[in-house]
Coordinates of C-alpha atoms in Angstrom, one line a residue:
Chain K
X125 CA 14.2 7.3 -13.7
X126 CA 10.6 6.3 -12.8
X127 CA 11.1 2.5 -12.9
X128 CA 7.7 2.0 -11.1
X129 CA 5.6 3.6 -13.8
X130 CA 7.6 2.1 -16.6
X131 CA 7.0 -1.4 -15.2
X132 CA 3.3 -0.7 -14.9
X133 CA 3.1 0.6 -18.5
X134 CA 4.9 -2.6 -19.8
X135 CA 2.9 -5.0 -17.7
X136 CA -0.5 -3.5 -17.9
X137 CA -2.5 -6.7 -17.5
X138 CA -0.7 -7.8 -14.4
X139 CA -1.3 -4.4 -12.7
X140 CA -4.8 -4.2 -14.0
X141 CA -5.6 -7.4 -12.3
X142 CA -4.3 -6.1 -9.0
X143 CA -6.0 -2.8 -9.5
X144 CA -9.3 -4.6 -10.2
X145 CA -9.1 -6.6 -7.1
X146 CA -8.3 -3.5 -5.0
X147 CA -11.2 -1.7 -6.7
X148 CA -13.6 -4.5 -6.0
X149 CA -12.6 -5.0 -2.4
X150 CA -12.6 -1.3 -1.6
X151 CA -15.9 -0.8 -3.5
X152 CA -17.5 -3.6 -1.4
X153 CA -16.0 -2.1 1.7
X154 CA -17.5 1.3 0.9
X155 CA -20.9 -0.3 0.2
X156 CA -20.9 -2.2 3.5
X157 CA -19.7 0.8 5.3
X158 CA -22.6 2.8 3.7
X159 CA -25.0 0.1 4.8
X160 CA -23.6 0.2 8.3
X161 CA -24.0 4.0 8.4
X162 CA -27.4 3.7 6.9
X163 CA -28.6 1.1 9.4
X164 CA -27.0 3.2 12.2
X165 CA -29.0 6.2 11.0
X166 CA -32.1 4.0 10.6
X167 CA -31.6 2.7 14.2
X168 CA -30.7 5.9 16.0
X169 CA -30.8 9.1 13.8
X170 CA -33.0 10.7 16.5
X171 CA -30.1 10.4 19.0
X172 CA -27.2 10.7 16.5
X173 CA -28.5 14.0 15.2
X174 CA -28.4 15.6 18.6
X175 CA -25.3 17.7 19.4
X176 CA -22.6 16.4 21.8
X177 CA -23.7 16.5 25.4
X178 CA -24.8 14.3 28.2
X179 CA -27.8 12.0 28.6
X180 CA -29.1 11.3 32.1
X181 CA -31.3 8.4 33.1
X182 CA -32.4 7.0 36.4
X183 CA -29.6 5.0 38.2
X184 CA -32.1 2.3 39.0
X185 CA -32.9 1.8 35.3
X186 CA -29.8 -0.3 35.0
X187 CA -28.7 1.5 31.8
X188 CA -32.1 0.7 30.1
X189 CA -33.7 3.9 29.1
X190 CA -37.2 2.6 28.9
X191 CA -37.1 1.6 32.6
X192 CA -35.9 5.0 33.5
X193 CA -38.2 7.4 35.3
X194 CA -36.9 10.8 36.3
X195 CA -39.0 12.4 39.1
X196 CA -40.4 15.8 38.3
X197 CA -38.5 17.8 41.0
X198 CA -35.1 16.6 39.7
X199 CA -36.3 17.3 36.2
X200 CA -37.5 20.8 37.0
X201 CA -34.2 21.5 38.9
X202 CA -32.0 20.5 36.0
X203 CA -34.2 22.2 33.3
X204 CA -34.1 25.5 35.2
X205 CA -30.4 25.3 36.0
X206 CA -29.0 23.9 32.7
X207 CA -29.2 26.0 29.6
X208 CA -30.9 24.2 26.6
X209 CA -31.5 21.1 28.7
X210 CA -34.5 19.0 27.6
X211 CA -36.4 16.1 29.1
X212 CA -37.8 13.5 26.8
X213 CA -39.3 10.1 26.5
X214 CA -39.5 7.6 23.7
X215 CA -41.3 4.4 23.2
X216 CA -42.1 2.1 20.4
X217 CA -45.8 2.1 19.3
X218 CA -48.0 2.3 16.3
X219 CA -50.4 4.7 14.6
X220 CA -53.4 3.6 12.5
X221 CA -53.7 5.5 9.2
X222 CA -57.0 6.5 7.6
X223 CA -57.4 3.0 6.1
X224 CA -56.9 1.6 9.6
X225 CA -53.6 0.2 8.6
X226 CA -51.0 0.0 11.4
X227 CA -47.7 1.9 11.0
X228 CA -44.9 1.2 13.5
X229 CA -43.5 4.4 14.9
X230 CA -41.3 5.6 17.8
X231 CA -43.3 8.0 19.8
X232 CA -41.2 10.9 21.2
X233 CA -42.3 13.6 23.5
X234 CA -40.2 16.3 25.2
X235 CA -40.2 19.5 27.2
X236 CA -40.0 22.7 25.2
X237 CA -36.7 22.6 23.2
X238 CA -35.2 23.6 19.9
X239 CA -33.8 20.0 19.7
X240 CA -37.2 18.3 19.4
X241 CA -40.4 19.2 17.6
X242 CA -42.9 20.8 19.9
X243 CA -46.5 19.8 19.1
X244 CA -49.9 20.7 20.5
X245 CA -52.5 18.3 21.9
X246 CA -53.8 15.9 19.3
X247 CA -51.1 16.9 16.8
X248 CA -48.3 14.7 15.4
X249 CA -45.3 15.4 13.4
X250 CA -43.8 12.3 11.7
X251 CA -40.8 11.2 9.8
X252 CA -41.0 11.8 6.0
X253 CA -40.7 8.1 5.3
X254 CA -44.4 7.8 6.2
X255 CA -45.2 9.8 3.1
X256 CA -44.3 6.7 1.1
X257 CA -47.1 4.9 3.1
X258 CA -49.6 7.5 1.8
X259 CA -49.7 9.7 4.9
X260 CA -50.2 13.4 4.1
X261 CA -50.4 16.6 6.1
X262 CA -53.9 17.0 7.5
X263 CA -54.5 13.2 7.7
X264 CA -56.1 11.9 10.9
X265 CA -54.2 9.0 12.7
X266 CA -55.3 7.0 15.7
X267 CA -53.8 4.9 18.4
X268 CA -55.7 2.2 20.4
X269 CA -54.5 3.5 23.7
X270 CA -55.3 7.1 22.9
X271 CA -58.9 8.4 23.2
X272 CA -58.4 11.3 20.7
X273 CA -57.1 11.6 17.2
X274 CA -53.8 12.8 15.9
X275 CA -53.7 15.3 13.0
X276 CA -50.6 15.2 11.0
X277 CA -49.1 18.7 11.1
X278 CA -45.9 18.1 9.2
X279 CA -43.0 15.9 8.4
X280 CA -39.4 15.8 9.5
X281 CA -36.5 14.5 7.4
X282 CA -34.5 11.5 8.5
X283 CA -35.7 11.1 12.0
X284 CA -35.7 7.4 12.8
X285 CA -35.4 5.3 15.9
X286 CA -35.0 1.5 16.1
X287 CA -35.7 1.3 12.4
X288 CA -39.1 3.0 12.8
X289 CA -40.1 6.5 11.8
X290 CA -40.3 8.9 14.7
X291 CA -43.7 10.5 15.7
X292 CA -43.5 13.6 17.8
X293 CA -46.5 14.0 20.1
X294 CA -47.6 16.3 22.9
X295 CA -46.6 15.4 26.5
X296 CA -50.2 15.0 27.6
X297 CA -51.0 12.7 24.8
X298 CA -47.9 10.6 25.5
X299 CA -48.9 10.3 29.2
X300 CA -52.3 9.0 28.2
X301 CA -50.9 6.3 25.9
X302 CA -48.2 5.1 28.2
X303 CA -49.9 5.8 31.6
X304 CA -46.8 7.6 32.9
X305 CA -46.2 11.0 34.4
X306 CA -42.4 11.0 34.4
X307 CA -39.9 11.6 31.5
X308 CA -37.3 8.9 30.8
X309 CA -34.3 11.0 30.0
X310 CA -32.7 14.4 30.2
X311 CA -30.3 15.6 27.6
X312 CA -28.0 18.5 28.4
X313 CA -26.2 19.7 25.2
X314 CA -22.5 20.7 25.4
X315 CA -22.3 19.3 28.9
X316 CA -19.4 17.3 30.2
X317 CA -19.6 14.2 32.3
X318 CA -18.2 16.0 35.4
X319 CA -21.7 17.2 36.3
X320 CA -23.5 14.7 38.5
X321 CA -27.1 14.8 39.7
X322 CA -28.3 12.7 42.6
X323 CA -30.0 9.5 41.5
X324 CA -29.1 10.0 37.8
X325 CA -26.5 8.3 35.7
X326 CA -24.8 10.2 32.9
X327 CA -23.9 9.0 29.4
X328 CA -22.1 10.6 26.5
X329 CA -23.8 10.4 23.1
X330 CA -21.6 7.4 22.2
X331 CA -22.2 5.7 25.5
X332 CA -26.0 6.3 25.2
X333 CA -26.1 4.7 21.7
X334 CA -24.5 1.6 23.2
X335 CA -27.5 1.2 25.6
X336 CA -29.9 1.0 22.7
X337 CA -30.9 -2.6 22.2
X338 CA -29.5 -4.1 18.9
X339 CA -27.5 -1.0 18.0
X340 CA -24.1 -2.3 19.2
X341 CA -24.7 -5.8 17.9
X342 CA -25.7 -4.6 14.5
X343 CA -22.9 -2.1 14.2
X344 CA -20.3 -4.5 15.5
X345 CA -21.1 -7.1 12.9
X346 CA -21.0 -4.7 10.0
X347 CA -17.9 -2.9 11.2
X348 CA -16.2 -6.3 11.6
X349 CA -16.9 -7.1 7.9
X350 CA -15.6 -3.7 6.9
X351 CA -12.3 -4.2 8.9
X352 CA -12.0 -7.8 7.6
X353 CA -12.2 -6.4 4.1
X354 CA -9.6 -3.8 4.8
X355 CA -7.2 -6.5 6.3
X356 CA -7.9 -8.7 3.3
X357 CA -7.0 -5.9 0.9
X358 CA -3.7 -5.4 2.8
X359 CA -3.0 -9.2 2.5
X360 CA -3.8 -9.1 -1.2
X361 CA -1.2 -6.4 -1.6
X362 CA 1.4 -8.3 0.4
X363 CA 0.7 -11.6 -1.5
X364 CA 0.6 -10.0 -4.9
X365 CA 3.8 -8.0 -4.5
X366 CA 5.4 -11.0 -2.9
X367 CA 4.6 -13.1 -6.0
X368 CA 5.9 -10.4 -8.2
X369 CA 9.0 -10.0 -6.1
X370 CA 9.7 -13.7 -6.2
X371 CA 9.6 -13.6 -10.0
X372 CA 12.0 -10.6 -9.9
X373 CA 14.6 -11.8 -7.4
X374 CA 17.2 -12.3 -10.2
X375 CA 16.5 -8.8 -11.6
X376 CA 16.7 -7.2 -8.2
X377 CA 20.0 -9.0 -7.5
X378 CA 21.4 -7.7 -10.8
X379 CA 20.2 -4.2 -10.1
X380 CA 21.8 -4.4 -6.7
X381 CA 25.0 -5.7 -8.2
X382 CA 25.3 -2.8 -10.6
X383 CA 24.8 -0.4 -7.7
X384 CA 21.0 0.4 -7.5
X385 CA 20.2 1.3 -3.9
X386 CA 17.8 -1.0 -2.0
X387 CA 15.8 2.1 -1.0
X388 CA 15.2 2.8 -4.8
X389 CA 13.7 -0.7 -5.2
X390 CA 11.5 -0.1 -2.1
X391 CA 10.4 3.3 -3.6
X392 CA 9.6 1.5 -6.8
X393 CA 7.2 -0.9 -4.9
X394 CA 5.7 1.9 -2.9
X395 CA 5.1 4.0 -6.0
X396 CA 3.4 1.1 -7.7
X397 CA 1.3 0.4 -4.7
X398 CA 0.3 4.1 -4.4
X399 CA -0.5 4.5 -8.2
X400 CA -2.7 1.3 -8.2
X401 CA -4.4 2.1 -4.9
X402 CA -5.2 5.7 -5.7
X403 CA -6.6 4.9 -9.1
X404 CA -8.7 2.0 -7.6
X405 CA -9.9 4.1 -4.7
X406 CA -10.9 7.0 -7.0
X407 CA -13.0 4.6 -9.0
X408 CA -14.4 3.0 -5.9
X409 CA -15.3 6.4 -4.4
X410 CA -17.0 7.5 -7.6
X411 CA -18.9 4.2 -8.0
X412 CA -20.0 4.1 -4.3
X413 CA -21.1 7.8 -4.4
X414 CA -23.1 7.0 -7.6
X415 CA -24.6 4.0 -5.7
X416 CA -25.5 6.4 -2.9
X417 CA -27.6 8.4 -5.4
X418 CA -29.3 5.5 -7.0
X419 CA -29.7 3.2 -4.0
X420 CA -33.4 2.0 -3.6
X421 CA -35.3 4.3 -1.3
X422 CA -36.0 1.5 1.2
X423 CA -32.4 0.6 1.5
X424 CA -30.8 2.3 4.5
X425 CA -27.6 3.5 2.9
X426 CA -25.6 6.6 4.0
X427 CA -22.1 7.1 2.7
X428 CA -20.5 10.4 3.4
X429 CA -17.4 11.8 1.8
X430 CA -15.8 11.9 5.3
X431 CA -16.3 8.1 5.7
X432 CA -14.9 7.3 2.2
X433 CA -11.9 9.6 2.8
X434 CA -11.2 8.0 6.2
X435 CA -11.5 4.4 4.7
X436 CA -9.4 5.4 1.7
X437 CA -6.6 6.6 4.0
X438 CA -6.8 3.3 5.9
X439 CA -6.5 1.4 2.5
X440 CA -3.4 3.4 1.6
X441 CA -1.8 2.7 4.9
X442 CA -2.7 -1.0 4.7
X443 CA -1.4 -1.2 1.1
X444 CA 1.8 0.5 2.2
X445 CA 2.3 -2.1 5.0
X446 CA 1.4 -5.0 2.7
X447 CA 3.8 -3.8 0.0
X448 CA 6.6 -3.1 2.6
X449 CA 6.2 -6.6 4.2
X450 CA 6.5 -8.2 0.7
X451 CA 9.6 -6.0 0.0
X452 CA 11.5 -7.2 3.0
X453 CA 12.8 -10.1 0.9
X454 CA 14.4 -7.5 -1.4
X455 CA 16.6 -6.4 1.4
X456 CA 17.8 -10.0 1.8
X457 CA 18.6 -10.6 -1.8
X458 CA 22.3 -11.1 -2.4
X459 CA 23.6 -9.8 -5.8
X460 CA 25.8 -12.9 -6.0
X461 CA 22.8 -15.3 -5.9
X462 CA 21.2 -13.5 -8.9
X463 CA 24.4 -13.6 -10.9
X464 CA 24.7 -17.3 -10.3
X465 CA 21.1 -17.9 -11.4
X466 CA 20.0 -17.9 -15.0
X467 CA 18.3 -15.2 -17.0
X468 CA 15.4 -13.5 -15.1
Chain Z
X150 CA 50.2 1.4 -13.6
X151 CA 48.6 -0.8 -11.0
X152 CA 44.9 0.0 -10.6
X153 CA 43.7 -3.0 -8.6
X154 CA 45.5 -5.1 -6.1
X155 CA 44.4 -8.3 -4.5
X156 CA 46.5 -9.0 -1.4
X157 CA 46.5 -12.5 0.3
X158 CA 42.8 -13.0 -0.3
X159 CA 41.3 -16.1 1.3
X160 CA 37.8 -17.4 1.1
X161 CA 36.4 -20.1 3.3
X162 CA 32.9 -21.6 3.1
X163 CA 31.4 -23.7 5.8
X164 CA 29.3 -26.6 4.6
X165 CA 27.8 -28.1 7.7
X166 CA 30.7 -29.3 9.8
X167 CA 33.1 -29.1 6.9
X168 CA 35.1 -26.0 6.2
X169 CA 36.2 -25.6 2.6
X170 CA 38.9 -23.1 1.6
X171 CA 38.1 -21.9 -2.0
X172 CA 40.8 -19.3 -2.2
X173 CA 44.1 -19.9 -0.5
X174 CA 45.9 -16.6 -0.3
X175 CA 45.7 -15.0 -3.8
X176 CA 47.9 -12.2 -4.7
X177 CA 47.2 -10.3 -7.9
X178 CA 47.7 -6.9 -9.5
X179 CA 45.7 -5.6 -12.4
X180 CA 47.2 -2.9 -14.6
X181 CA 45.3 0.0 -16.2
X182 CA 43.7 -0.9 -19.5
X183 CA 44.7 -4.5 -19.3
X184 CA 42.4 -7.4 -20.2
X185 CA 43.0 -10.3 -17.8
X186 CA 41.3 -13.7 -18.2
X187 CA 40.8 -16.0 -15.3
X188 CA 40.7 -19.6 -16.5
X189 CA 40.6 -22.9 -14.7
X190 CA 38.4 -25.9 -14.1
X191 CA 35.1 -25.7 -12.3
X192 CA 35.7 -25.2 -8.5
X193 CA 39.1 -23.7 -9.1
X194 CA 37.9 -20.4 -7.4
X195 CA 38.0 -18.1 -10.4
X196 CA 34.4 -16.9 -10.1
X197 CA 34.8 -16.4 -6.4
X198 CA 37.9 -14.4 -6.9
X199 CA 36.1 -12.2 -9.5
X200 CA 33.1 -11.6 -7.2
X201 CA 35.3 -10.7 -4.3
X202 CA 37.3 -8.3 -6.4
X203 CA 34.1 -6.7 -7.6
X204 CA 32.8 -6.2 -4.1
X205 CA 29.9 -8.6 -4.5
X206 CA 31.0 -10.7 -1.6
X207 CA 33.6 -10.2 1.2
X208 CA 36.8 -12.1 1.5
X209 CA 37.4 -14.2 4.6
X210 CA 40.8 -12.7 4.9
X211 CA 43.1 -10.4 2.9
X212 CA 42.6 -7.1 1.1
X213 CA 41.2 -5.8 -2.1
X214 CA 42.8 -2.4 -2.9
X215 CA 41.2 -0.3 -5.6
X216 CA 43.0 3.0 -6.5
X217 CA 44.8 2.8 -3.1
X218 CA 41.5 2.4 -1.2
X219 CA 41.0 -0.8 0.8
X220 CA 37.6 -2.1 -0.2
X221 CA 37.7 -4.8 2.4
X222 CA 37.3 -2.3 5.2
X223 CA 34.6 -0.2 3.5
X224 CA 31.0 -0.3 4.7
X225 CA 28.3 -1.8 2.4
X226 CA 27.1 1.6 1.2
X227 CA 30.6 2.7 0.2
X228 CA 31.2 -0.6 -1.7
X229 CA 27.9 0.0 -3.5
X230 CA 29.0 3.5 -4.5
X231 CA 32.3 2.1 -5.9
X232 CA 30.3 -0.6 -7.8
X233 CA 27.9 2.0 -9.2
X234 CA 30.4 4.5 -10.3
X235 CA 33.7 2.8 -10.9
X236 CA 32.8 -0.8 -11.9
X237 CA 30.9 -2.2 -14.8
X238 CA 29.5 -5.7 -15.0
X239 CA 28.8 -8.2 -17.8
X240 CA 27.4 -11.6 -16.8
X241 CA 26.8 -14.9 -18.5
X242 CA 23.2 -13.8 -19.1
X243 CA 22.5 -10.2 -20.1
X244 CA 20.1 -9.7 -17.2
X245 CA 18.5 -6.7 -18.8
X246 CA 15.5 -5.0 -17.1
X247 CA 12.5 -6.5 -19.0
X248 CA 10.3 -3.4 -18.8
X249 CA 12.9 -1.0 -20.1
X250 CA 13.8 -0.2 -23.7
X251 CA 17.4 -0.6 -24.8
X252 CA 17.9 3.2 -24.5
X253 CA 16.4 3.2 -21.0
X254 CA 18.7 0.3 -19.8
X255 CA 21.6 2.6 -20.5
X256 CA 20.0 5.7 -19.0
X257 CA 19.2 3.7 -15.8
X258 CA 22.9 3.0 -15.5
X259 CA 23.8 6.7 -15.8
X260 CA 21.2 7.4 -13.2
X261 CA 22.6 4.7 -10.8
X262 CA 26.1 6.0 -11.3
X263 CA 24.9 9.5 -10.5
X264 CA 26.1 10.9 -13.8
X265 CA 26.6 14.6 -13.9
X266 CA 25.6 14.8 -17.6
X267 CA 22.5 16.8 -18.4
X268 CA 19.4 14.9 -19.8
X269 CA 20.2 15.7 -23.5
X270 CA 23.9 14.9 -23.0
X271 CA 22.9 11.6 -21.4
X272 CA 20.8 10.8 -24.5
X273 CA 23.6 11.8 -26.8
X274 CA 26.0 9.5 -24.9
X275 CA 23.6 6.6 -25.1
X276 CA 23.1 7.1 -28.8
X277 CA 26.9 7.3 -29.3
X278 CA 27.5 4.1 -27.4
X279 CA 24.6 2.2 -29.0
X280 CA 26.1 3.1 -32.3
X281 CA 29.4 1.7 -31.2
X282 CA 27.9 -1.6 -30.2
X283 CA 25.7 -1.7 -33.3
X284 CA 22.4 -1.4 -31.5
X285 CA 21.3 2.1 -32.3
X286 CA 18.6 0.8 -34.6
X287 CA 17.0 -1.1 -31.7
X288 CA 17.1 1.6 -29.1
X289 CA 13.4 1.6 -28.6
X290 CA 13.1 -2.2 -28.4
X291 CA 12.4 -4.2 -25.3
X292 CA 14.7 -7.1 -24.3
X293 CA 12.0 -9.7 -25.1
X294 CA 12.4 -8.8 -28.8
X295 CA 16.2 -9.0 -28.9
X296 CA 18.3 -12.0 -29.8
X297 CA 20.9 -13.4 -27.3
X298 CA 23.8 -11.7 -29.0
X299 CA 21.9 -8.4 -29.2
X300 CA 21.0 -8.6 -25.5
X301 CA 24.7 -9.2 -24.6
X302 CA 25.7 -6.1 -26.7
X303 CA 23.2 -4.0 -24.8
X304 CA 24.6 -5.5 -21.5
X305 CA 28.1 -4.5 -22.6
X306 CA 27.0 -1.0 -23.4
X307 CA 25.2 -0.8 -20.1
X308 CA 28.4 -1.9 -18.3
X309 CA 30.5 0.9 -19.8
X310 CA 28.1 3.8 -20.4
X311 CA 29.2 5.4 -17.1
X312 CA 32.9 5.1 -18.1
X313 CA 33.9 2.7 -15.3
X314 CA 37.5 2.1 -14.5
X315 CA 37.1 -1.7 -14.2
X316 CA 34.9 -4.1 -16.1
X317 CA 34.1 -7.4 -14.5
X318 CA 32.9 -10.1 -17.0
X319 CA 31.7 -13.4 -15.7
X320 CA 31.5 -15.9 -18.6
X321 CA 30.2 -13.2 -21.0
X322 CA 30.0 -15.5 -24.0
X323 CA 28.9 -18.7 -22.3
X324 CA 25.3 -18.4 -23.5
X325 CA 26.2 -17.5 -27.1
X326 CA 27.1 -19.5 -30.1
X327 CA 30.7 -19.4 -31.5
X328 CA 30.2 -16.6 -34.0
X329 CA 28.3 -14.4 -31.6
X330 CA 30.9 -15.1 -28.9
X331 CA 33.7 -13.8 -31.1
X332 CA 31.7 -10.7 -32.0
X333 CA 31.0 -10.0 -28.3
X334 CA 34.7 -10.5 -27.3
X335 CA 35.9 -8.3 -30.1
X336 CA 33.4 -5.7 -28.9
X337 CA 34.6 -5.9 -25.3
X338 CA 38.2 -5.7 -26.5
X339 CA 37.7 -2.7 -28.8
X340 CA 35.6 -0.8 -26.3
X341 CA 37.8 -1.4 -23.2
X342 CA 40.9 -0.5 -25.2
X343 CA 39.3 2.7 -26.6
X344 CA 38.1 3.8 -23.2
X345 CA 41.2 2.4 -21.3
X346 CA 39.1 0.2 -19.0
X347 CA 40.8 -2.5 -17.0
X348 CA 39.0 -5.8 -17.5
X349 CA 38.9 -8.9 -15.4
X350 CA 37.1 -11.8 -17.1
X351 CA 36.2 -15.3 -16.2
X352 CA 35.9 -17.7 -19.1
X353 CA 35.9 -21.4 -20.0
X354 CA 36.2 -20.8 -23.6
X355 CA 39.8 -21.1 -24.8
X356 CA 39.0 -19.4 -28.1
X357 CA 38.2 -16.2 -26.2
X358 CA 41.7 -16.0 -24.7
X359 CA 43.0 -14.7 -28.0
X360 CA 41.3 -11.4 -27.2
X361 CA 43.0 -10.9 -23.8
X362 CA 46.4 -9.4 -22.7
X363 CA 47.0 -11.7 -19.8
X364 CA 45.9 -15.2 -18.8
X365 CA 45.8 -16.3 -15.2
X366 CA 45.3 -20.0 -14.7
X367 CA 43.8 -21.1 -11.4
X368 CA 43.5 -24.5 -9.8
X369 CA 42.2 -25.5 -6.4
X370 CA 42.2 -22.0 -5.0
X371 CA 45.7 -20.9 -6.1
X372 CA 47.2 -19.2 -9.1
X373 CA 49.0 -21.8 -11.1
X374 CA 50.2 -19.7 -14.0
X375 CA 50.2 -16.0 -14.8
X376 CA 51.1 -15.4 -18.5
X377 CA 51.1 -12.3 -20.6

């Protein structure tokens, strides 16, 4: 007999309250997780979109990529020996649009590669977010440190760095703006960390992201909120079921007296937890995915099904732990106590 | 024929430094189909004796033998199995499951006792028994809508639906008025006699003794009188 479902049906309001709380907490968790992912994309989509591999920067740069300068002989050696390797540089800067309004961008230049946009002298390819600022293909943009003019050749989708749109420019133009001949970084896709090059320090994609100023701090704060919410939901389960169990001690005692197995009572709590959590999570996922579609354009919000699935599984595990902890008292209930008490 | 034997049962409780002996070597045999009442003043040990016999708490010393098997040496799971399939319980309060209908209360007991009846047979048995206790018209009702007497009728039906060999009743009429108490006792008597169930009952109410076959008077942890 499905005692769990029968109790839910009879005490709809009680379980509706618990379900609403789980829904609200999980929905908030999904939204914050979406914001964390969105900000992460906004901060480092350029790097995150690269395949797994190894980044190399100058050992003397002290893990700060914009202090890194890779000498041309090392660069040429690696690029000729490693398949698909690319040397690139990136620096924050700005472009003046046709109305002379400054637009912050992250300038990126690279050696010939399929991983980065290759542009000709006095050409620029920019992130599509600049379309919202009125920039179109064919527009002429300027930079105070650059003697020529950039013609917008096209747009790329979702290429951001340090919350600024990326602007791919030619290597020669980059050298003129930043007065440097050397590239900052080399990326070797599908590489493993065992390869070492003299004078260069290697980083996996994850390690390299950590070297980006503000990235770790930003992600850590948001992830902390997400995990706090997950823990809070677990505690809510434990507290709610504990309160319900306290009210039902007499009933559990009688059920044990007439021969109901303790494991059946645990199964009842777990089933109730699973029913409530699954229904709440389905609603949360649906609402958060709907929010994903209607979120304002300027809001950095990215919520993938993978992330929601992962968080949903965590919620189920936490709910299970919370419900089980609250159920420990059931194990301790003596049938005799319940009989000696009054009506439940 | 002896179904149940209580052999030199002692129960001691420790209250801080003081050790109190509640049962002082009880010997008792229950015969098949017999209704036995345990009477005595508060603290005489009658409820303790009933709960030890029912496997709800262990004795400090002595043996409880049911159908030749020593329950005192069984593990907790085996005792639970005996309680689920061979015993029935009626308490002072009905203690019905608040979220189950009258019909479901009885079906739960069949489930707990691992009844071999098929689903439809179980429903038929429930209907038959509810008719016997006069509750068939309320089978879809929840406990919250039943009166005290109705609840106790359902509790009795729940206690015997799985055809137990022994019925333990702890003050089954204590929460009912005089008229309802008589009805409930008559019901217990009729059903246990019809189904040949051995009954051990604790009561304070002397009027209820008229419905029993045997009266055991206890005082201070010993049997004072055993009268048929």
